[in-house]
Amino acid sequence: MSGSLWLKVPGGNTLPAIPRPRRTARPAADPMDELVERFEGFAAAAVHPDEIAAILESDGMNDEHIRLTYGRHDSFALAEELYAKVPRSFPEPQSIPDPWKVSLTACLLRGVIFALPGLAYLLGAPLLEGPPDRLGLPAGTLTLLAGALIGWVWDQTLSHRAYSWLGLGDRAAAGRTLLAGAPAGALLGTAAALAVPGGPPFSYVFAAGQALYVGAATVLLVLGRERVLLAALGPMAAGALLTLAVDLPVPVRVTLLVVSLLAACALAVRELPVIEGVQALVRRVRDRTRARPGGGPVRWRTLRRAEEEYAPRGPRLADSVPYGVFGLGTGLLVLYAALGEVLAGGPAEAVAAPSAVALTLSMGPAEWLLHRFRSGSLAGLRAARSPRAFRRRMLVTLAGCLARYLVVLLALGVAGTLLWPGAPGLTGARVAALPLLGAVMWTGLLLQSFGAVRPAAIVCACAAFAQSLAVLTGLGQPRLVQLLVAGAAAAVLATLVCLLLGRATAHR
């Protein structure tokens, strides 16, 4: 016990070494500098200190840790200091794919599909011969126009309802909608044609086939089967082009028409849930026949079952009606563009069929330019730094897309007039009316694509009503009336586009 408390090292000093500071040691780094380096990217892109505070808290830093480590009261005080130390630097967002990019070829294909059925009238022309009707038009024209107009209105309404189901991800419901709506539209189109008296007998048969084709084409186009529909129209289109060089016999003409019609209907039926639809109809009829009101004791029941409380609801029927009104208005405006002078008592030679064909063919480029506008407005949202800058970019994009569409439409109208045998010449009024009508249709479709279909439908319906009233009462010269009506409608729609689409919230 009297020995030394230190361990004796053999051959060495028994005193312990005195600890001295190292000569190479550096002062401890400031934790704040380390934090700045760590969160520099987040802090530079922040627009408010609260964003940095949220990031600090999500990183697990509580107020106690912040006080002990950084000497600040809480995360908000630390965030304010970080926000003050780091200069603002907003990096450009990463390039993301354009959701509105579509193929130009696909859009042009749809435009061709819209116009190809018009070649059927070349094949059926010999069967529609007869004395002119009471307006001086070729025999059967009013019969076919009535069926086509009603079919166009129904097609617009049905297409919107089916597209609404597809947007909800319910392809089966879209198929059931088309299964019920396409035959009903064919019956309505046929009934409208039969309601027009005085046509040749074959015109009613042709109108019935036209109504069936419209229903089948609606099914295939809504379900994205454009190429299939184009293949079905192949025999008819080839035969119509062949008639320009060779006079085909009537049986061959009828055969080509029937083959294309049956092909389109068969392909449409193949895409529809026919068996499921028939089974559902049988079940519904069976349930109604079994239900006997007044039989048995009265039982209390809830108005809505529990499983129906949270069942997904489909699109309302009332939401599809404005699309039909829009189709009616635009259909009448196109009709007056082709037959306005004749319907007002002018000669039959004044039929401007190339204008209607040009408007139909231009629907393909119009659809593509609508997508280009959506792409441009999306790019404007990313690049603009203020609402005024976005509005300016939107107007520039709008003017560019509309100008390109009108150039394409005018080129199609001029080419059609030059190639169409016996077409009336291009006067100043005709040249001015076609772009105005094109502006009405394109701006109306633009509003429709943004969900503002009701204003577009009201404007187009009012324009069609005004022009119909002028034709029926004989008020004014037809071309002048068309210029005034189309110009006023185009101005109103353009104003609506600027007011409704100039807000960034409309492009979400």
XYZ file of C-alpha atoms in Angstrom:
508
model
C 0.000 0.000 0.000
C 3.020 2.315 0.445
C 4.056 1.930 -3.198
C 3.488 4.352 -6.071
C -0.005 4.679 -7.508
C 1.324 4.924 -11.110
C 2.184 1.866 -13.024
C 5.855 1.434 -13.501
C 6.944 1.043 -17.053
C 10.112 -0.990 -17.259
C 13.005 1.141 -18.487
C 10.941 4.326 -18.778
C 9.623 7.367 -16.910
C 6.904 6.614 -14.422
C 5.308 10.125 -14.583
C 2.199 10.456 -16.785
C 2.435 12.546 -19.948
C 0.915 16.037 -19.758
C -1.727 16.496 -22.534
C -0.876 19.419 -24.810
C -2.934 20.829 -27.745
C -2.000 19.576 -31.182
C -0.210 22.011 -33.387
C -2.157 20.837 -36.510
C -5.643 21.233 -35.003
C -8.048 23.721 -36.731
C -10.945 25.632 -35.199
C -14.338 23.901 -35.476
C -16.346 24.864 -38.560
C -19.383 27.081 -38.120
C -22.504 24.840 -38.199
C -24.352 27.624 -39.976
C -21.930 27.554 -42.906
C -22.351 23.806 -43.164
C -26.132 24.213 -43.147
C -25.960 26.871 -45.873
C -23.870 24.564 -48.028
C -26.249 21.682 -47.438
C -29.506 23.506 -48.198
C -28.202 26.016 -50.731
C -30.218 24.639 -53.637
C -33.499 24.582 -51.725
C -32.948 27.995 -50.153
C -32.024 29.633 -53.477
C -35.236 28.466 -55.133
C -37.492 29.431 -52.206
C -39.801 32.402 -52.571
C -40.520 32.681 -48.827
C -38.679 31.655 -45.617
C -41.580 29.402 -44.670
C -40.605 27.063 -47.514
C -37.158 26.650 -45.986
C -38.696 26.138 -42.521
C -40.845 23.341 -43.891
C -37.773 21.680 -45.419
C -35.849 21.962 -42.131
C -38.690 20.399 -40.172
C -39.093 17.608 -42.716
C -35.364 16.919 -42.248
C -36.027 16.137 -38.562
C -34.778 19.356 -36.974
C -36.835 20.329 -33.958
C -36.567 23.586 -32.023
C -34.387 22.073 -29.273
C -31.849 20.758 -31.772
C -31.783 24.127 -33.538
C -31.159 26.027 -30.285
C -28.348 23.703 -29.223
C -26.642 23.400 -32.602
C -27.226 26.726 -34.340
C -28.114 29.086 -31.502
C -31.430 30.188 -33.042
C -34.785 30.177 -31.338
C -36.720 27.924 -33.705
C -36.939 26.694 -37.315
C -38.546 29.913 -38.551
C -35.709 32.081 -37.254
C -33.162 29.728 -38.760
C -35.058 29.710 -42.052
C -35.141 33.511 -42.172
C -31.374 33.652 -41.731
C -30.852 31.034 -44.441
C -33.180 32.970 -46.735
C -31.139 36.142 -46.130
C -27.738 34.494 -46.625
C -28.462 32.568 -49.827
C -29.071 34.706 -52.951
C -32.176 33.993 -54.981
C -31.673 31.684 -57.953
C -34.659 30.081 -59.662
C -33.508 27.144 -61.788
C -35.342 26.313 -64.969
C -37.755 23.378 -64.549
C -36.766 20.070 -65.988
C -38.001 19.367 -69.474
C -41.211 17.371 -69.302
C -43.054 15.767 -72.210
C -45.724 17.866 -73.897
C -49.105 16.299 -73.044
C -50.750 18.069 -76.011
C -48.394 16.805 -78.675
C -50.294 14.854 -81.313
C -49.400 13.455 -84.683
C -50.200 15.691 -87.639
C -50.734 12.601 -89.770
C -53.448 11.302 -87.444
C -55.283 14.643 -87.535
C -55.060 14.854 -91.321
C -56.379 11.306 -91.519
C -59.445 12.311 -89.531
C -60.036 15.247 -91.859
C -59.874 12.941 -94.870
C -62.279 10.516 -93.182
C -64.722 13.367 -92.586
C -64.682 14.281 -96.290
C -64.504 10.852 -97.933
C -68.216 9.983 -97.471
C -69.025 12.849 -99.836
C -67.690 10.693 -102.679
C -70.681 8.405 -102.177
C -72.851 11.046 -103.844
C -70.798 10.639 -107.028
C -71.587 6.930 -107.106
C -75.264 7.435 -106.318
C -75.811 10.401 -108.657
C -77.378 8.370 -111.517
C -79.897 6.908 -109.078
C -80.899 10.347 -107.817
C -81.942 11.704 -111.191
C -85.268 13.457 -111.387
C -86.869 16.861 -111.760
C -85.438 19.614 -109.557
C -87.220 20.211 -106.289
C -89.205 23.292 -105.387
C -86.034 25.279 -104.585
C -84.350 24.428 -107.861
C -81.877 22.044 -106.259
C -81.061 18.640 -107.774
C -83.559 15.914 -107.003
C -83.257 14.442 -103.508
C -80.998 17.200 -102.159
C -83.376 18.344 -99.414
C -84.067 14.750 -98.405
C -80.380 13.991 -97.956
C -79.658 17.309 -96.255
C -82.398 16.797 -93.660
C -81.099 13.365 -92.740
C -77.476 14.533 -92.684
C -78.225 17.559 -90.488
C -80.159 15.568 -87.894
C -77.478 12.895 -87.940
C -74.769 15.519 -87.399
C -76.583 16.995 -84.384
C -77.158 13.583 -82.817
C -73.570 12.555 -83.574
C -72.189 15.539 -81.663
C -74.348 14.832 -78.616
C -73.640 11.101 -78.595
C -69.915 11.573 -79.128
C -69.612 13.907 -76.147
C -71.430 11.500 -73.851
C -69.284 8.563 -74.980
C -66.089 10.617 -74.647
C -67.179 11.611 -71.134
C -67.381 7.959 -70.138
C -63.984 7.331 -71.695
C -62.580 10.257 -69.724
C -63.849 8.609 -66.547
C -62.005 5.437 -67.529
C -65.177 3.416 -68.128
C -64.827 2.051 -71.654
C -67.625 -0.439 -71.068
C -70.079 2.370 -70.281
C -68.921 4.240 -73.390
C -69.608 1.110 -75.425
C -73.086 0.761 -73.941
C -73.779 4.429 -74.695
C -72.768 3.979 -78.320
C -74.705 0.712 -78.560
C -77.905 2.473 -77.534
C -77.264 5.838 -79.189
C -75.984 4.884 -82.646
C -79.107 2.933 -83.728
C -81.339 5.646 -82.272
C -79.468 8.272 -84.307
C -79.838 6.184 -87.449
C -83.590 5.983 -86.887
C -83.838 9.735 -86.298
C -81.839 10.544 -89.440
C -83.984 8.203 -91.527
C -87.186 9.656 -90.073
C -86.010 13.199 -90.858
C -85.318 12.217 -94.461
C -88.690 10.494 -94.827
C -90.388 13.638 -93.513
C -89.258 15.583 -96.613
C -91.728 14.877 -99.450
C -91.103 14.938 -103.164
C -87.749 13.191 -103.427
C -86.875 10.338 -105.785
C -87.529 6.868 -104.329
C -83.842 6.022 -104.164
C -83.100 9.200 -102.209
C -84.890 7.767 -99.178
C -82.944 4.529 -99.446
C -79.743 6.514 -99.796
C -80.672 8.653 -96.774
C -81.265 5.520 -94.684
C -77.848 4.195 -95.664
C -76.359 7.599 -94.879
C -77.904 7.517 -91.394
C -76.551 4.005 -90.773
C -73.089 5.089 -91.864
C -73.131 8.127 -89.566
C -73.926 5.878 -86.608
C -71.214 3.372 -87.498
C -68.644 6.100 -88.128
C -69.449 7.708 -84.778
C -68.720 4.428 -83.004
C -65.426 3.855 -84.784
C -64.178 7.440 -84.437
C -65.001 7.694 -80.734
C -63.249 4.400 -80.030
C -60.161 5.461 -82.001
C -60.593 3.155 -85.013
C -59.905 5.711 -87.740
C -57.770 3.397 -89.855
C -60.419 0.684 -89.718
C -63.046 3.162 -90.910
C -60.737 4.311 -93.700
C -60.374 0.716 -94.871
C -64.157 0.333 -94.895
C -64.509 3.425 -97.083
C -61.882 2.133 -99.517
C -64.194 0.372 -102.046
C -66.591 3.307 -102.235
C -63.795 5.889 -102.584
C -62.017 3.877 -105.266
C -65.237 3.472 -107.221
C -66.051 7.188 -106.962
C -62.626 8.150 -108.305
C -63.011 5.594 -111.082
C -66.263 7.243 -112.190
C -64.291 10.335 -113.138
C -62.732 8.347 -115.985
C -65.203 5.488 -116.638
C -68.983 5.398 -116.515
C -69.635 2.511 -114.149
C -72.864 0.493 -114.490
C -75.537 1.081 -111.902
C -75.256 -2.413 -110.321
C -71.532 -1.856 -109.769
C -72.191 1.509 -108.153
C -74.810 0.066 -105.817
C -72.534 -2.851 -104.947
C -69.658 -0.576 -103.991
C -71.933 1.569 -101.816
C -73.433 -1.445 -100.070
C -70.031 -3.085 -99.496
C -68.600 -0.006 -97.806
C -71.742 0.510 -95.727
C -71.871 -3.107 -94.564
C -68.147 -3.078 -93.796
C -68.470 0.044 -91.640
C -71.505 -1.344 -89.788
C -69.870 -4.748 -89.226
C -66.682 -3.178 -87.894
C -68.695 -0.928 -85.589
C -70.721 -3.857 -84.251
C -67.479 -5.732 -83.590
C -66.323 -2.898 -81.301
C -69.561 -2.762 -79.309
C -70.624 -4.984 -76.379
C -73.640 -6.338 -78.248
C -74.058 -9.538 -76.251
C -73.715 -7.791 -72.902
C -76.162 -5.124 -74.022
C -78.772 -7.664 -75.084
C -78.399 -9.551 -71.809
C -78.795 -6.339 -69.813
C -81.908 -5.454 -71.804
C -83.398 -8.891 -71.196
C -82.710 -8.608 -67.473
C -84.296 -5.182 -67.322
C -87.423 -6.319 -69.134
C -87.646 -9.417 -66.932
C -87.345 -7.352 -63.754
C -90.074 -4.978 -64.875
C -92.460 -7.772 -65.820
C -91.914 -9.507 -62.489
C -92.551 -6.328 -60.471
C -96.252 -6.116 -59.662
C -97.335 -2.910 -57.973
C -99.759 -3.411 -55.118
C -99.001 -7.088 -54.588
C -98.168 -8.202 -51.075
C -97.799 -6.212 -47.877
C -96.251 -2.774 -47.830
C -92.610 -2.920 -46.795
C -90.513 -0.039 -45.564
C -87.295 0.548 -47.460
C -84.726 3.253 -47.790
C -84.752 5.503 -50.790
C -81.105 4.726 -51.537
C -79.367 1.503 -50.740
C -76.086 1.505 -48.872
C -74.116 0.242 -51.837
C -75.531 3.040 -53.968
C -74.500 5.768 -51.535
C -70.980 6.093 -52.875
C -71.483 4.622 -56.329
C -69.681 6.525 -59.102
C -71.958 8.809 -61.038
C -71.760 9.154 -64.771
C -71.988 12.280 -66.922
C -75.309 14.076 -66.953
C -77.385 14.020 -70.100
C -77.866 17.784 -69.871
C -74.108 18.303 -70.245
C -74.188 16.781 -73.735
C -77.042 18.902 -75.073
C -74.933 22.052 -75.746
C -72.684 19.997 -78.017
C -75.701 19.056 -80.095
C -76.786 22.711 -80.234
C -73.274 23.659 -81.319
C -73.430 20.995 -84.030
C -76.796 22.295 -85.211
C -75.548 25.877 -85.417
C -72.327 25.064 -87.263
C -74.126 22.598 -89.534
C -76.626 25.249 -90.605
C -73.868 27.801 -91.163
C -71.983 25.375 -93.423
C -75.235 24.572 -95.219
C -75.881 28.236 -95.895
C -72.306 28.690 -97.079
C -72.953 26.108 -99.797
C -76.635 26.701 -100.586
C -77.415 30.159 -99.211
C -77.970 31.828 -102.567
C -80.042 28.937 -103.925
C -82.223 28.766 -100.808
C -82.805 32.510 -101.163
C -84.146 32.021 -104.688
C -80.933 32.195 -106.699
C -80.026 29.911 -109.595
C -78.996 26.300 -108.982
C -75.579 27.063 -110.459
C -74.814 29.159 -107.381
C -74.226 26.088 -105.217
C -70.825 26.610 -103.581
C -70.063 22.967 -102.810
C -66.253 23.548 -102.685
C -66.731 25.762 -99.614
C -68.456 22.969 -97.706
C -65.817 20.462 -98.807
C -63.011 22.829 -97.781
C -64.549 23.320 -94.328
C -64.898 19.559 -93.912
C -61.339 18.800 -94.980
C -59.977 21.582 -92.793
C -61.223 19.874 -89.633
C -58.065 17.760 -89.609
C -55.647 20.729 -89.552
C -58.048 22.519 -87.182
C -57.776 19.693 -84.654
C -53.979 19.714 -84.868
C -53.820 23.491 -84.407
C -56.093 23.256 -81.378
C -53.509 20.963 -79.799
C -50.731 23.346 -80.828
C -52.542 26.166 -79.047
C -52.782 24.088 -75.886
C -49.067 23.325 -76.143
C -48.236 26.995 -76.657
C -50.371 28.112 -73.736
C -48.729 25.500 -71.510
C -45.293 26.770 -72.536
C -46.497 30.299 -71.795
C -47.497 29.272 -68.283
C -43.962 28.054 -67.627
C -42.167 30.995 -69.186
C -44.324 33.962 -68.135
C -43.433 35.862 -64.976
C -46.690 37.809 -64.634
C -50.351 37.501 -65.670
C -49.861 40.221 -68.268
C -46.906 38.405 -69.807
C -48.922 35.183 -69.984
C -51.854 36.960 -71.605
C -49.528 38.448 -74.205
C -48.021 35.057 -74.978
C -51.462 33.493 -75.198
C -52.661 36.116 -77.677
C -49.575 35.628 -79.857
C -50.118 31.853 -79.874
C -53.818 32.305 -80.608
C -53.176 34.660 -83.521
C -50.574 32.324 -85.006
C -52.758 29.204 -84.819
C -55.858 30.963 -86.144
C -53.904 32.564 -89.010
C -52.438 29.202 -90.049
C -55.860 27.585 -90.014
C -57.404 30.327 -92.139
C -54.560 30.070 -94.662
C -55.109 26.318 -94.952
C -58.874 26.779 -95.265
C -58.543 29.445 -97.940
C -56.074 27.297 -99.890
C -58.483 24.350 -99.777
C -61.355 26.571 -100.910
C -59.391 27.979 -103.850
C -58.147 24.536 -104.908
C -61.637 23.047 -104.648
C -63.155 25.848 -106.710
C -60.543 25.423 -109.440
C -60.912 21.633 -109.573
C -64.684 21.346 -109.112
C -66.447 21.190 -112.495
C -69.049 23.894 -112.884
C -68.296 25.545 -109.527
C -69.151 29.267 -109.253
C -66.231 31.655 -109.477
C -64.429 33.132 -106.515
C -65.865 36.565 -105.915
C -64.757 38.953 -103.211
C -67.758 38.084 -101.062
C -67.050 34.348 -101.287
C -63.375 34.817 -100.486
C -64.227 36.950 -97.448
C -67.058 34.726 -96.182
C -65.038 31.515 -96.081
C -62.342 32.739 -93.629
C -64.986 34.382 -91.439
C -66.943 31.146 -91.234
C -63.716 29.267 -90.570
C -62.904 31.657 -87.720
C -66.345 30.996 -86.221
C -65.865 27.239 -86.329
C -62.264 27.223 -85.053
C -62.846 29.628 -82.171
C -66.022 27.744 -81.281
C -64.110 24.474 -81.203
C -61.416 26.151 -79.103
C -63.939 27.258 -76.495
C -65.493 23.821 -76.625
C -62.131 22.175 -75.935
C -61.786 24.306 -72.776
C -65.236 23.337 -71.544
C -66.883 26.647 -72.479
C -69.262 24.973 -74.919
C -72.378 26.827 -73.791
C -71.251 30.300 -74.914
C -69.994 28.858 -78.202
C -73.266 26.982 -78.752
C -75.356 30.069 -78.019
C -73.371 32.247 -80.433
C -73.439 29.680 -83.254
C -77.135 28.930 -82.730
C -77.986 32.655 -82.776
C -75.947 33.133 -85.960
C -77.710 30.193 -87.642
C -81.106 31.522 -86.524
C -80.349 34.999 -87.861
C -79.277 33.635 -91.227
C -82.289 31.295 -91.389
C -84.584 34.223 -90.657
C -82.951 36.260 -93.417
C -83.358 33.397 -95.901
C -86.996 32.759 -94.999
C -88.003 36.424 -95.117
C -85.823 37.346 -98.099
C -84.143 40.095 -96.118
C -80.996 41.363 -97.798
C -78.634 39.851 -100.314
C -77.623 36.302 -99.228
C -73.865 36.814 -99.468
C -74.012 40.144 -97.657
C -76.130 38.615 -94.899
C -73.660 35.759 -94.585
C -70.763 38.199 -94.286
C -72.510 40.214 -91.589
C -73.647 37.172 -89.586
C -70.329 35.332 -89.815
C -68.370 38.507 -89.046
C -70.462 39.309 -85.974
C -70.269 35.718 -84.692
C -66.501 35.602 -85.255
C -66.033 38.886 -83.375
C -68.123 37.701 -80.413
C -66.334 34.347 -80.224
C -62.919 35.997 -80.493
C -63.842 38.329 -77.634
C -64.978 35.380 -75.535
C -61.723 33.567 -76.248
C -59.673 36.573 -75.101
C -61.760 37.047 -71.961
C -62.060 33.423 -70.904
C -58.684 32.073 -71.981
C -56.626 35.100 -70.989
C -56.645 33.886 -67.390
C -53.951 31.416 -66.390
C -56.448 29.434 -64.312
C -58.344 28.480 -67.483
C -55.328 26.483 -68.696
C -54.958 24.178 -65.689
